[in-house]
C-alpha cells in the first residue's frame, strides 16, 4: 500500500482505444446510457454531417449533461446553420433548455451577429430577453452597441431591464445617462428603476 | 535585436497568429498579451531556421512540423509554480475529500483499484510531488490504500523538468525542513531533487486538456487538481475542457480549481460542494 506507479503504458496515446466511427457515434446518441450519449456527442466535434442530427437532439435530449455536451460540440462549429438551429430554442418553455442554448450561442461570435436582426425584432419579448443574455457574454466588439440599441429602442421593460443587466459588467460612467433615459421611458416599472438606481452610484463614482 | 524587430508582427499578423494558436490549443490571447506573445514568437523564430515571422508562420501552418508546434506551445504556456501552493486545497483533500472517496468506494479493504489523483496542468511537477508529500506525511490511510498520482501538461519541456524534479530554493521555500531532508537530495547550487522513490511514483503524460480524443485516455480519477489554467481559455474552450475533465473523473469524484476560478461561469455539469476549506466541484455520483 502507499504510492503506486500506474502499471504502464505510460503515454495516454498508447492506451487510447480506437475512436468509434461516425456511424457508431451517431447510433450511440440513442443509447439508454446518458454517459454513452454524452461521449458520443463530444466525439462528433469535427463531423460536419452530424450537425443536423445533433441539432435535432437539442430539443429532445432530456439529460442536462448530455444536452451540454451536444451544445459544446455544436458551438464549436460557429456557423449560421448551427446558430440558427439553436436560436429557435430561445423561445422554449423549458428554462434549462433556453438557458443552455443562450450560453452556447454566447460562445459563437462569428455566426450570432447575422441572427440579431431577427432576434431583436422577435415578437415574443422573452426571446428578446434571452438575446440580451447571449449578448452579455458574446465576445464580439459590437456586443455593447447592440445592448445599447436594445436599451434605447425595445418597447418592453423586461427586455430593457435584461439588456441593462447584460450591459452593467462592462458599463462605464458614459452609460449613466442611457440608464436614466431608460427609467424615463418606463417610469412605472419598479424593477427597472431599482436596477438602474442600484447601478448608478458605481457608474458615476458616488457609491 | 528587439522582439518587435525580429517578429515584425503587424496587428493583422497578431490576430492571425492568435486565431491559429487558439484552434490548436484552445488558449486565447487578447491584445493585452501582445508584448508577451511577441517575445515568445521571437524566441521560436530564433529556435527555427526561419528569419522572419512570415516564413516561420507559413512553415508552422503548412509543413506540419510537430517540433515547431511543440516549441511554440512550450514558449506560450505559463509555468510558474512552487511546492505546497494554495495548500488549503490539499488540507481539504486530506481532511474531507479522501475520506469521502474511501467511503463512496466501499471503504478501506473493500475497494477495487487504487485511489487516482490527477494534476493537470502539472507544469514542472511541484503540484503532483506536493500531493505525494502531503499524503506520505499527513494521511493516516496511506499505508492501507494504494494511490496513483498522475501529472499531465501540454508542454513537453516542463514535463521533462518534472521528470528530473530538481528545484531551486524559491520553489521549495514552503517545504518544511524535515520534509526537505527526508524526501529531497541536495544536488548543489542551492538545488534540491525529489528522491527517486517519489519521482517514480508519479506518472507523467503530455496532453491537451481541450483535446477530447486524447483526454479519453484519462478515466476514473477520484481527485483532479486543475488550477489556474481555465482562466487562459475562452468560453468555448473552457466548456470543452470542463467536459473532458468530467469524462476523466469517477462519478462522485472531486475537482479543485484555482481560487479565482469558478465552474459556475463555465458549465453546469459539475455540482459545487462547500467544504470547510473552500469550494470544490463534484461529478454527480448519480451519473455514470
CSV table of C-alpha atoms in Angstrom, one decimal:
chain,number,residue,atom,x,y,z
A,1,UNK,CA,0.0,0.0,0.0
A,2,UNK,CA,1.1,3.6,-0.4
A,3,UNK,CA,2.0,5.5,-3.5
A,4,UNK,CA,2.0,3.2,-6.5
A,5,UNK,CA,3.0,3.8,-10.0
A,6,UNK,CA,0.5,3.1,-12.7
A,7,UNK,CA,1.5,0.0,-14.4
A,8,UNK,CA,2.3,1.3,-17.9
A,9,UNK,CA,1.6,2.0,-20.8
A,10,UNK,CA,2.8,5.5,-19.8
A,11,UNK,CA,1.6,7.7,-22.6
A,12,UNK,CA,-2.1,8.2,-23.0
A,13,UNK,CA,-1.9,7.8,-26.7
A,14,UNK,CA,-0.6,4.2,-26.1
A,15,UNK,CA,-3.7,3.3,-24.3
A,16,UNK,CA,-6.2,5.2,-26.4
A,17,UNK,CA,-8.8,2.9,-27.8
A,18,UNK,CA,-9.6,3.3,-31.4
A,19,UNK,CA,-12.2,6.1,-31.6
A,20,UNK,CA,-15.6,4.9,-32.8
A,21,UNK,CA,-16.5,5.7,-36.4
A,22,UNK,CA,-19.1,8.3,-37.2
A,23,UNK,CA,-21.9,5.8,-37.8
A,24,UNK,CA,-21.3,4.3,-34.4
A,25,UNK,CA,-21.2,7.6,-32.7
A,26,UNK,CA,-24.5,8.7,-34.3
A,27,UNK,CA,-26.1,5.5,-33.2
A,28,UNK,CA,-24.8,6.0,-29.7
A,29,UNK,CA,-26.8,9.2,-29.5
A,30,UNK,CA,-29.7,6.9,-28.9
A,31,UNK,CA,-28.0,4.8,-26.2
A,32,UNK,CA,-30.0,4.4,-23.0
A,33,UNK,CA,-26.9,5.2,-21.0
A,34,UNK,CA,-26.6,9.0,-20.8
A,35,UNK,CA,-22.8,8.8,-20.4
A,36,UNK,CA,-22.5,6.9,-23.7
A,37,UNK,CA,-24.7,9.6,-25.3
A,38,UNK,CA,-22.6,12.3,-23.8
A,39,UNK,CA,-19.3,10.9,-25.1
A,40,UNK,CA,-20.8,10.2,-28.5
A,41,UNK,CA,-21.8,13.9,-28.8
A,42,UNK,CA,-18.4,15.0,-27.8
A,43,UNK,CA,-16.8,12.6,-30.2
A,44,UNK,CA,-18.7,14.2,-33.1
A,45,UNK,CA,-17.0,17.6,-32.7
A,46,UNK,CA,-15.3,17.5,-36.1
A,47,UNK,CA,-18.0,15.7,-38.0
A,48,UNK,CA,-19.9,18.2,-40.2
A,49,UNK,CA,-22.5,15.6,-41.3
A,50,UNK,CA,-23.5,15.1,-37.7
A,51,UNK,CA,-24.8,18.7,-37.3
A,52,UNK,CA,-28.4,18.0,-38.4
A,53,UNK,CA,-28.6,15.0,-36.1
A,54,UNK,CA,-27.2,16.9,-33.1
A,55,UNK,CA,-29.4,19.9,-33.7
A,56,UNK,CA,-32.4,17.6,-33.7
A,57,UNK,CA,-31.3,16.2,-30.3
A,58,UNK,CA,-31.2,19.7,-28.7
A,59,UNK,CA,-35.0,19.8,-28.3
A,60,UNK,CA,-35.4,16.2,-27.3
A,61,UNK,CA,-32.4,15.3,-25.1
A,62,UNK,CA,-33.7,15.0,-21.5
A,63,UNK,CA,-30.4,14.6,-19.6
A,64,UNK,CA,-29.0,18.1,-19.0
A,65,UNK,CA,-25.4,16.9,-19.1
A,66,UNK,CA,-25.9,15.2,-22.4
A,67,UNK,CA,-27.5,18.4,-23.6
A,68,UNK,CA,-24.4,20.4,-22.5
A,69,UNK,CA,-22.1,18.1,-24.4
A,70,UNK,CA,-24.3,18.4,-27.6
A,71,UNK,CA,-24.2,22.1,-27.3
A,72,UNK,CA,-20.5,22.2,-26.7
A,73,UNK,CA,-19.9,20.2,-29.9
A,74,UNK,CA,-22.3,22.3,-31.9
A,75,UNK,CA,-21.0,25.6,-30.6
A,76,UNK,CA,-17.5,24.7,-31.8
A,77,UNK,CA,-18.7,24.9,-35.4
A,78,UNK,CA,-19.9,28.5,-35.0
A,79,UNK,CA,-21.8,28.5,-38.3
A,80,UNK,CA,-25.1,30.2,-39.2
A,81,UNK,CA,-26.7,26.8,-39.7
A,82,UNK,CA,-25.8,25.8,-36.1
A,83,UNK,CA,-26.6,29.2,-34.6
A,84,UNK,CA,-30.0,29.4,-36.5
A,85,UNK,CA,-30.8,25.8,-35.3
A,86,UNK,CA,-30.0,26.7,-31.8
A,87,UNK,CA,-31.7,30.1,-31.7
A,88,UNK,CA,-35.2,28.6,-32.2
A,89,UNK,CA,-34.9,27.2,-28.7
A,90,UNK,CA,-34.6,30.6,-27.1
A,91,UNK,CA,-38.4,30.6,-27.3
A,92,UNK,CA,-38.6,27.2,-25.4
A,93,UNK,CA,-40.9,26.9,-22.4
A,94,UNK,CA,-38.2,24.9,-20.7
A,95,UNK,CA,-35.9,27.2,-18.7
A,96,UNK,CA,-33.0,24.6,-18.7
A,97,UNK,CA,-33.0,24.4,-22.5
A,98,UNK,CA,-33.3,28.0,-23.3
A,99,UNK,CA,-30.7,29.0,-20.8
A,100,UNK,CA,-28.3,26.3,-22.0
A,101,UNK,CA,-28.8,27.4,-25.6
A,102,UNK,CA,-28.2,31.0,-24.7
A,103,UNK,CA,-24.9,30.0,-23.1
A,104,UNK,CA,-23.9,28.1,-26.2
A,105,UNK,CA,-24.8,31.0,-28.5
A,106,UNK,CA,-22.8,33.3,-26.4
A,107,UNK,CA,-19.7,31.4,-27.5
A,108,UNK,CA,-20.4,31.8,-31.2
A,109,UNK,CA,-19.3,35.3,-32.2
A,110,UNK,CA,-18.9,34.5,-35.9
A,111,UNK,CA,-22.5,33.5,-36.5
A,112,UNK,CA,-24.7,35.1,-33.9
A,113,UNK,CA,-24.5,38.7,-35.4
A,114,UNK,CA,-26.3,37.5,-38.5
A,115,UNK,CA,-29.2,36.4,-36.4
A,116,UNK,CA,-29.5,39.6,-34.4
A,117,UNK,CA,-31.9,41.5,-36.8
A,118,UNK,CA,-34.5,38.7,-36.4
A,119,UNK,CA,-33.8,38.1,-32.7
A,120,UNK,CA,-34.0,41.8,-31.8
A,121,UNK,CA,-37.3,42.0,-33.6
A,122,UNK,CA,-38.8,38.8,-32.3
A,123,UNK,CA,-42.5,39.3,-31.4
A,124,UNK,CA,-42.0,37.2,-28.3
A,125,UNK,CA,-40.4,39.6,-25.8
A,126,UNK,CA,-39.0,36.6,-23.8
A,127,UNK,CA,-36.9,35.7,-26.9
A,128,UNK,CA,-35.5,39.3,-26.8
A,129,UNK,CA,-34.7,38.9,-23.1
A,130,UNK,CA,-32.8,35.7,-23.9
A,131,UNK,CA,-31.0,37.6,-26.7
A,132,UNK,CA,-29.8,40.1,-24.1
A,133,UNK,CA,-28.4,37.1,-22.1
A,134,UNK,CA,-26.5,36.0,-25.2
A,135,UNK,CA,-25.1,39.4,-25.8
A,136,UNK,CA,-24.0,39.7,-22.2
A,137,UNK,CA,-21.2,37.1,-22.8
A,138,UNK,CA,-20.7,37.2,-26.5
A,139,UNK,CA,-17.0,38.0,-27.2
A,140,UNK,CA,-17.7,40.5,-30.0
A,141,UNK,CA,-16.7,44.2,-30.3
A,142,UNK,CA,-20.2,45.2,-31.2
A,143,UNK,CA,-21.9,43.5,-28.3
A,144,UNK,CA,-22.0,46.7,-26.2
A,145,UNK,CA,-23.5,48.6,-29.1
A,146,UNK,CA,-26.3,46.1,-29.6
A,147,UNK,CA,-27.2,46.1,-26.0
A,148,UNK,CA,-27.3,50.0,-26.1
A,149,UNK,CA,-29.7,49.7,-29.0
A,150,UNK,CA,-31.9,47.3,-27.1
A,151,UNK,CA,-32.0,49.7,-24.1
A,152,UNK,CA,-32.8,52.7,-26.3
A,153,UNK,CA,-35.3,51.1,-28.6
A,154,UNK,CA,-37.0,48.0,-27.3
A,155,UNK,CA,-40.6,48.6,-26.3
A,156,UNK,CA,-40.8,46.1,-23.4
A,157,UNK,CA,-39.5,47.0,-20.0
A,158,UNK,CA,-38.4,43.4,-19.2
A,159,UNK,CA,-36.2,43.4,-22.3
A,160,UNK,CA,-34.7,46.7,-21.4
A,161,UNK,CA,-34.0,45.6,-17.9
A,162,UNK,CA,-32.4,42.4,-19.2
A,163,UNK,CA,-30.3,44.4,-21.6
A,164,UNK,CA,-29.2,46.7,-18.7
A,165,UNK,CA,-28.3,43.7,-16.6
A,166,UNK,CA,-26.2,42.4,-19.5
A,167,UNK,CA,-24.6,45.8,-20.1
A,168,UNK,CA,-23.7,46.5,-16.4
A,169,UNK,CA,-20.5,44.4,-16.1
A,170,UNK,CA,-18.9,46.5,-18.9
A,171,UNK,CA,-20.8,49.7,-18.3
A,172,UNK,CA,-18.9,53.0,-17.6
A,173,UNK,CA,-19.9,56.5,-16.5
A,174,UNK,CA,-20.7,57.3,-20.1
A,175,UNK,CA,-23.6,54.8,-19.9
A,176,UNK,CA,-25.2,56.5,-16.9
A,177,UNK,CA,-27.4,58.8,-19.0
A,178,UNK,CA,-28.5,55.9,-21.1
A,179,UNK,CA,-29.8,54.2,-17.9
A,180,UNK,CA,-31.5,57.3,-16.7
A,181,UNK,CA,-33.3,57.7,-20.0
A,182,UNK,CA,-34.5,54.1,-19.8
A,183,UNK,CA,-36.1,54.9,-16.4
A,184,UNK,CA,-37.8,57.8,-18.0
A,185,UNK,CA,-39.2,55.6,-20.8
A,186,UNK,CA,-40.7,53.2,-18.3
A,187,UNK,CA,-41.5,55.3,-15.2
A,188,UNK,CA,-44.0,52.8,-13.8
A,189,UNK,CA,-41.6,49.8,-13.9
A,190,UNK,CA,-40.3,49.4,-10.3
A,191,UNK,CA,-37.8,46.6,-11.2
A,192,UNK,CA,-36.1,48.6,-14.0
A,193,UNK,CA,-35.9,51.6,-11.7
A,194,UNK,CA,-34.4,49.5,-8.9
A,195,UNK,CA,-31.8,48.0,-11.3
A,196,UNK,CA,-30.7,51.4,-12.5
A,197,UNK,CA,-30.7,53.1,-9.1
A,198,UNK,CA,-28.6,50.2,-7.7
A,199,UNK,CA,-26.1,50.6,-10.6
A,200,UNK,CA,-25.8,54.3,-10.9
A,201,UNK,CA,-23.7,55.1,-7.8
A,202,UNK,CA,-21.0,52.7,-9.0
A,203,UNK,CA,-21.0,54.0,-12.6
A,204,UNK,CA,-20.9,57.7,-11.5
A,205,UNK,CA,-18.4,57.1,-8.7
A,206,UNK,CA,-20.8,58.2,-6.0
A,207,UNK,CA,-21.1,54.8,-4.3
B,1,UNK,CA,17.6,42.8,-31.7
B,2,UNK,CA,14.2,43.7,-30.1
B,3,UNK,CA,11.4,41.3,-30.3
B,4,UNK,CA,9.3,43.7,-32.3
B,5,UNK,CA,12.1,44.0,-34.8
B,6,UNK,CA,12.6,40.2,-35.0
B,7,UNK,CA,9.0,39.2,-35.4
B,8,UNK,CA,7.8,42.3,-37.2
B,9,UNK,CA,4.3,41.3,-36.3
B,10,UNK,CA,1.6,43.6,-37.6
B,11,UNK,CA,-1.8,43.8,-35.9
B,12,UNK,CA,-3.2,41.6,-38.6
B,13,UNK,CA,-0.4,39.1,-38.1
B,14,UNK,CA,-1.0,39.1,-34.4
B,15,UNK,CA,-4.7,38.4,-35.0
B,16,UNK,CA,-4.0,35.6,-37.5
B,17,UNK,CA,-1.5,34.1,-35.2
B,18,UNK,CA,-3.8,34.2,-32.2
B,19,UNK,CA,-6.6,32.5,-34.3
B,20,UNK,CA,-4.2,29.8,-35.3
B,21,UNK,CA,-2.9,29.2,-31.7
B,22,UNK,CA,-6.5,29.1,-30.4
B,23,UNK,CA,-7.5,26.5,-32.8
B,24,UNK,CA,-4.5,24.3,-31.9
B,25,UNK,CA,-4.7,24.7,-28.1
B,26,UNK,CA,-7.9,26.4,-27.0
B,27,UNK,CA,-5.7,29.2,-25.5
B,28,UNK,CA,-6.9,32.6,-26.4
B,29,UNK,CA,-4.6,35.7,-26.3
B,30,UNK,CA,-6.1,39.2,-26.3
B,31,UNK,CA,-4.3,42.3,-27.4
B,32,UNK,CA,-3.3,42.9,-23.8
B,33,UNK,CA,-0.9,40.0,-24.1
B,34,UNK,CA,0.8,41.4,-27.2
B,35,UNK,CA,4.2,42.0,-25.6
B,36,UNK,CA,4.3,38.6,-24.1
B,37,UNK,CA,3.3,36.9,-27.4
B,38,UNK,CA,5.7,38.9,-29.4
B,39,UNK,CA,8.6,37.9,-27.2
B,40,UNK,CA,7.7,34.2,-27.3
B,41,UNK,CA,7.3,34.2,-31.0
B,42,UNK,CA,10.7,35.9,-31.3
B,43,UNK,CA,12.2,33.0,-29.3
B,44,UNK,CA,10.5,30.4,-31.5
B,45,UNK,CA,11.8,32.1,-34.7
B,46,UNK,CA,15.3,32.1,-33.3
B,47,UNK,CA,15.0,28.4,-32.5
B,48,UNK,CA,13.9,27.7,-36.0
B,49,UNK,CA,15.7,28.0,-39.3
B,50,UNK,CA,13.5,30.8,-40.4
B,51,UNK,CA,14.3,34.5,-40.1
B,52,UNK,CA,11.0,36.3,-40.4
B,53,UNK,CA,7.6,35.9,-38.9
B,54,UNK,CA,6.0,35.3,-42.3
B,55,UNK,CA,8.3,32.4,-43.3
B,56,UNK,CA,8.2,30.9,-39.8
B,57,UNK,CA,4.4,31.1,-39.6
B,58,UNK,CA,3.9,29.7,-43.1
B,59,UNK,CA,6.1,26.7,-42.2
B,60,UNK,CA,4.3,26.3,-39.0
B,61,UNK,CA,0.9,26.1,-40.7
B,62,UNK,CA,1.7,24.2,-43.8
B,63,UNK,CA,4.6,21.9,-43.1
B,64,UNK,CA,3.0,20.0,-40.2
B,65,UNK,CA,6.2,20.4,-38.2
B,66,UNK,CA,5.4,18.9,-34.8
B,67,UNK,CA,8.7,20.1,-33.3
B,68,UNK,CA,7.9,23.7,-34.2
B,69,UNK,CA,4.4,23.5,-32.9
B,70,UNK,CA,5.6,22.0,-29.6
B,71,UNK,CA,8.3,24.7,-29.3
B,72,UNK,CA,5.6,27.3,-29.8
B,73,UNK,CA,3.3,25.7,-27.1
B,74,UNK,CA,6.2,25.5,-24.7
B,75,UNK,CA,7.0,29.1,-25.2
B,76,UNK,CA,3.5,30.4,-24.8
B,77,UNK,CA,2.3,28.4,-21.8
B,78,UNK,CA,2.9,29.9,-18.3
B,79,UNK,CA,4.5,27.5,-15.9
B,80,UNK,CA,5.3,29.4,-12.7
B,81,UNK,CA,4.5,27.4,-9.6
B,82,UNK,CA,6.0,26.2,-6.3
B,83,UNK,CA,5.7,23.5,-3.8
B,84,UNK,CA,2.6,23.5,-1.5
B,85,UNK,CA,0.9,26.3,-3.4
B,86,UNK,CA,-2.7,27.0,-2.3
B,87,UNK,CA,-2.3,24.2,0.2
B,88,UNK,CA,-5.7,24.8,1.8
B,89,UNK,CA,-6.9,22.6,-1.0
B,90,UNK,CA,-4.5,19.9,0.0
B,91,UNK,CA,-5.9,20.3,3.5
B,92,UNK,CA,-9.4,19.7,2.1
B,93,UNK,CA,-8.2,16.7,0.1
B,94,UNK,CA,-6.8,15.1,3.3
B,95,UNK,CA,-9.5,16.0,5.8
B,96,UNK,CA,-12.7,15.7,3.8
B,97,UNK,CA,-12.3,14.6,0.2
B,98,UNK,CA,-10.2,11.4,0.6
B,99,UNK,CA,-12.3,10.1,3.5
B,100,UNK,CA,-15.4,10.7,1.3
B,101,UNK,CA,-13.8,8.9,-1.6
B,102,UNK,CA,-12.9,5.9,0.5
B,103,UNK,CA,-16.4,5.7,1.9
B,104,UNK,CA,-18.0,6.1,-1.5
B,105,UNK,CA,-15.9,3.3,-2.8
B,106,UNK,CA,-16.8,0.8,-0.1
B,107,UNK,CA,-14.1,1.6,2.5
B,108,UNK,CA,-10.6,0.5,3.1
B,109,UNK,CA,-10.0,-3.1,2.3
B,110,UNK,CA,-13.1,-3.4,0.1
B,111,UNK,CA,-12.4,-1.0,-2.7
B,112,UNK,CA,-11.2,-2.2,-6.1
B,113,UNK,CA,-8.2,-0.4,-7.6
B,114,UNK,CA,-6.2,2.5,-6.3
B,115,UNK,CA,-7.3,6.0,-5.4
B,116,UNK,CA,-6.4,8.0,-8.5
B,117,UNK,CA,-5.3,11.7,-8.3
B,118,UNK,CA,-4.6,13.8,-11.4
B,119,UNK,CA,-2.7,17.1,-11.5
B,120,UNK,CA,-3.5,18.9,-14.8
B,121,UNK,CA,-1.6,21.0,-15.8
B,122,UNK,CA,1.3,19.8,-13.6
B,123,UNK,CA,3.8,22.2,-15.1
B,124,UNK,CA,7.3,21.3,-13.7
B,125,UNK,CA,6.0,18.9,-11.2
B,126,UNK,CA,5.6,20.9,-8.0
B,127,UNK,CA,1.9,20.1,-7.6
B,128,UNK,CA,1.9,16.3,-8.1
B,129,UNK,CA,5.0,16.0,-5.9
B,130,UNK,CA,3.4,18.3,-3.2
B,131,UNK,CA,0.4,15.9,-3.3
B,132,UNK,CA,2.7,13.0,-2.8
B,133,UNK,CA,4.4,14.7,0.2
B,134,UNK,CA,1.2,15.6,1.9
B,135,UNK,CA,-0.1,12.1,1.5
B,136,UNK,CA,3.0,10.4,2.8
B,137,UNK,CA,3.4,12.8,5.7
B,138,UNK,CA,-0.2,13.5,6.8
B,139,UNK,CA,-2.7,11.0,5.5
B,140,UNK,CA,-3.3,8.3,8.1
B,141,UNK,CA,-4.6,5.8,5.4
B,142,UNK,CA,-1.6,5.9,3.1
B,143,UNK,CA,-0.3,2.6,4.4
B,144,UNK,CA,-3.7,0.9,3.8
B,145,UNK,CA,-4.6,2.3,0.4
B,146,UNK,CA,-2.9,2.3,-3.0
B,147,UNK,CA,-2.7,5.8,-4.5
B,148,UNK,CA,-1.8,6.6,-8.1
B,149,UNK,CA,-0.7,10.1,-8.8
B,150,UNK,CA,-0.6,11.4,-12.4
B,151,UNK,CA,0.7,14.7,-13.7
B,152,UNK,CA,-0.2,16.0,-17.2
B,153,UNK,CA,0.7,19.0,-19.2
B,154,UNK,CA,0.6,20.3,-22.8
B,155,UNK,CA,4.3,21.5,-22.6
B,156,UNK,CA,6.9,18.8,-23.2
B,157,UNK,CA,9.7,21.0,-21.8
B,158,UNK,CA,8.1,21.3,-18.4
B,159,UNK,CA,7.3,17.6,-18.3
B,160,UNK,CA,11.0,16.9,-18.8
B,161,UNK,CA,11.7,19.1,-15.9
B,162,UNK,CA,9.0,17.4,-13.9
B,163,UNK,CA,10.6,14.1,-14.6
B,164,UNK,CA,14.0,15.4,-13.5
B,165,UNK,CA,12.4,17.0,-10.4
B,166,UNK,CA,15.2,19.4,-9.5
B,167,UNK,CA,14.2,22.6,-7.9
B,168,UNK,CA,15.7,25.9,-6.7
B,169,UNK,CA,15.3,27.3,-3.2
B,170,UNK,CA,12.4,29.6,-4.2
B,171,UNK,CA,10.4,26.7,-5.4
B,172,UNK,CA,10.8,24.7,-2.2
B,173,UNK,CA,10.7,27.5,0.3
B,174,UNK,CA,7.4,26.4,1.8
B,175,UNK,CA,8.6,22.8,2.2
B,176,UNK,CA,9.3,22.0,5.9
B,177,UNK,CA,12.9,21.4,6.6
B,178,UNK,CA,12.3,17.9,7.9
B,179,UNK,CA,10.5,17.0,4.6
B,180,UNK,CA,13.3,18.6,2.6
B,181,UNK,CA,15.8,16.4,4.3
B,182,UNK,CA,13.6,13.3,4.1
B,183,UNK,CA,12.3,13.5,0.5
B,184,UNK,CA,14.9,15.6,-1.4
B,185,UNK,CA,18.5,15.3,-2.2
B,186,UNK,CA,20.7,18.4,-2.3
B,187,UNK,CA,22.3,18.4,-5.8
B,188,UNK,CA,24.4,21.6,-5.4
B,189,UNK,CA,24.0,25.3,-6.4
B,190,UNK,CA,21.0,25.5,-4.0
B,191,UNK,CA,19.0,23.0,-5.8
B,192,UNK,CA,17.1,20.0,-4.5
B,193,UNK,CA,16.0,16.9,-6.3
B,194,UNK,CA,12.9,14.9,-5.3
B,195,UNK,CA,14.1,11.5,-4.3
B,196,UNK,CA,13.8,8.5,-6.7
B,197,UNK,CA,11.0,6.8,-4.7
B,198,UNK,CA,8.6,9.7,-5.1
B,199,UNK,CA,9.6,10.6,-8.6
B,200,UNK,CA,9.0,7.0,-9.7
B,201,UNK,CA,5.5,7.0,-8.1
B,202,UNK,CA,4.3,9.9,-10.2
B,203,UNK,CA,3.3,9.1,-13.8
B,204,UNK,CA,3.6,12.0,-16.3
B,205,UNK,CA,1.7,12.5,-19.5
B,206,UNK,CA,1.6,15.1,-22.3
B,207,UNK,CA,-2.0,16.0,-23.1
B,208,UNK,CA,-4.0,19.0,-24.3
B,209,UNK,CA,-6.9,19.4,-21.9
B,210,UNK,CA,-9.1,20.7,-24.8
B,211,UNK,CA,-8.5,17.7,-27.0
B,212,UNK,CA,-11.4,15.3,-26.3
B,213,UNK,CA,-9.8,12.4,-28.2
B,214,UNK,CA,-6.6,12.3,-26.2
B,215,UNK,CA,-8.3,13.1,-22.9
B,216,UNK,CA,-10.3,9.9,-23.4
B,217,UNK,CA,-7.3,8.1,-22.1
B,218,UNK,CA,-7.9,9.6,-18.6
B,219,UNK,CA,-10.6,7.8,-16.7
B,220,UNK,CA,-11.8,7.1,-13.2
B,221,UNK,CA,-9.9,9.8,-11.3
B,222,UNK,CA,-11.1,10.3,-7.8
B,223,UNK,CA,-9.5,13.7,-7.4
B,224,UNK,CA,-8.4,16.2,-10.0
B,225,UNK,CA,-6.5,19.4,-9.5
B,226,UNK,CA,-6.9,21.7,-12.4
B,227,UNK,CA,-5.8,25.0,-11.1
B,228,UNK,CA,-5.2,28.3,-12.8
B,229,UNK,CA,-5.5,27.1,-16.4
B,230,UNK,CA,-9.1,27.6,-17.3
B,231,UNK,CA,-8.6,31.4,-16.9
B,232,UNK,CA,-6.5,31.3,-20.0
B,233,UNK,CA,-9.3,29.8,-22.1
B,234,UNK,CA,-12.2,31.5,-23.8
B,235,UNK,CA,-15.8,30.3,-23.1
B,236,UNK,CA,-15.9,27.6,-25.7
B,237,UNK,CA,-12.5,26.1,-24.8
B,238,UNK,CA,-13.4,26.2,-21.1
B,239,UNK,CA,-16.6,24.3,-21.8
B,240,UNK,CA,-14.7,21.7,-23.8
B,241,UNK,CA,-12.1,21.4,-21.0
B,242,UNK,CA,-14.8,21.0,-18.4
B,243,UNK,CA,-16.4,18.2,-20.5
B,244,UNK,CA,-13.1,16.5,-20.8
B,245,UNK,CA,-12.4,16.8,-17.0
B,246,UNK,CA,-15.9,15.4,-16.4
B,247,UNK,CA,-15.1,12.4,-18.5
B,248,UNK,CA,-11.8,11.8,-16.7
B,249,UNK,CA,-13.4,11.6,-13.3
B,250,UNK,CA,-15.1,8.8,-11.5
B,251,UNK,CA,-18.8,9.6,-10.6
B,252,UNK,CA,-18.6,11.4,-7.2
B,253,UNK,CA,-15.0,12.5,-8.0
B,254,UNK,CA,-13.8,15.8,-6.8
B,255,UNK,CA,-12.4,18.7,-8.9
B,256,UNK,CA,-10.3,21.5,-7.5
B,257,UNK,CA,-10.0,24.7,-9.5
B,258,UNK,CA,-7.7,27.7,-8.7
B,259,UNK,CA,-9.0,30.1,-6.0
B,260,UNK,CA,-10.0,32.7,-8.6
B,261,UNK,CA,-11.8,30.3,-10.9
B,262,UNK,CA,-15.4,29.3,-10.9
B,263,UNK,CA,-17.0,26.4,-12.8
B,264,UNK,CA,-20.4,28.1,-12.5
B,265,UNK,CA,-19.3,30.5,-15.2
B,266,UNK,CA,-18.2,27.7,-17.5
B,267,UNK,CA,-20.6,24.8,-17.3
B,268,UNK,CA,-23.4,23.4,-15.1
B,269,UNK,CA,-22.3,19.8,-15.4
B,270,UNK,CA,-20.5,19.7,-12.1
B,271,UNK,CA,-22.1,20.0,-8.6
B,272,UNK,CA,-20.5,22.6,-6.4
B,273,UNK,CA,-19.8,21.3,-2.9
B,274,UNK,CA,-18.9,23.6,0.0
B,275,UNK,CA,-16.2,22.2,2.2
B,276,UNK,CA,-14.8,23.8,5.4
B,277,UNK,CA,-11.7,24.6,3.4
B,278,UNK,CA,-13.5,26.1,0.4
B,279,UNK,CA,-15.4,25.2,-2.7
B,280,UNK,CA,-14.8,22.0,-4.7
B,281,UNK,CA,-16.7,20.6,-7.7
B,282,UNK,CA,-18.0,17.1,-8.0
B,283,UNK,CA,-19.0,14.9,-10.9
B,284,UNK,CA,-22.5,13.9,-9.8
B,285,UNK,CA,-22.4,10.4,-8.3
B,286,UNK,CA,-25.8,9.5,-9.8
B,287,UNK,CA,-24.3,9.8,-13.3
B,288,UNK,CA,-22.2,7.0,-14.6
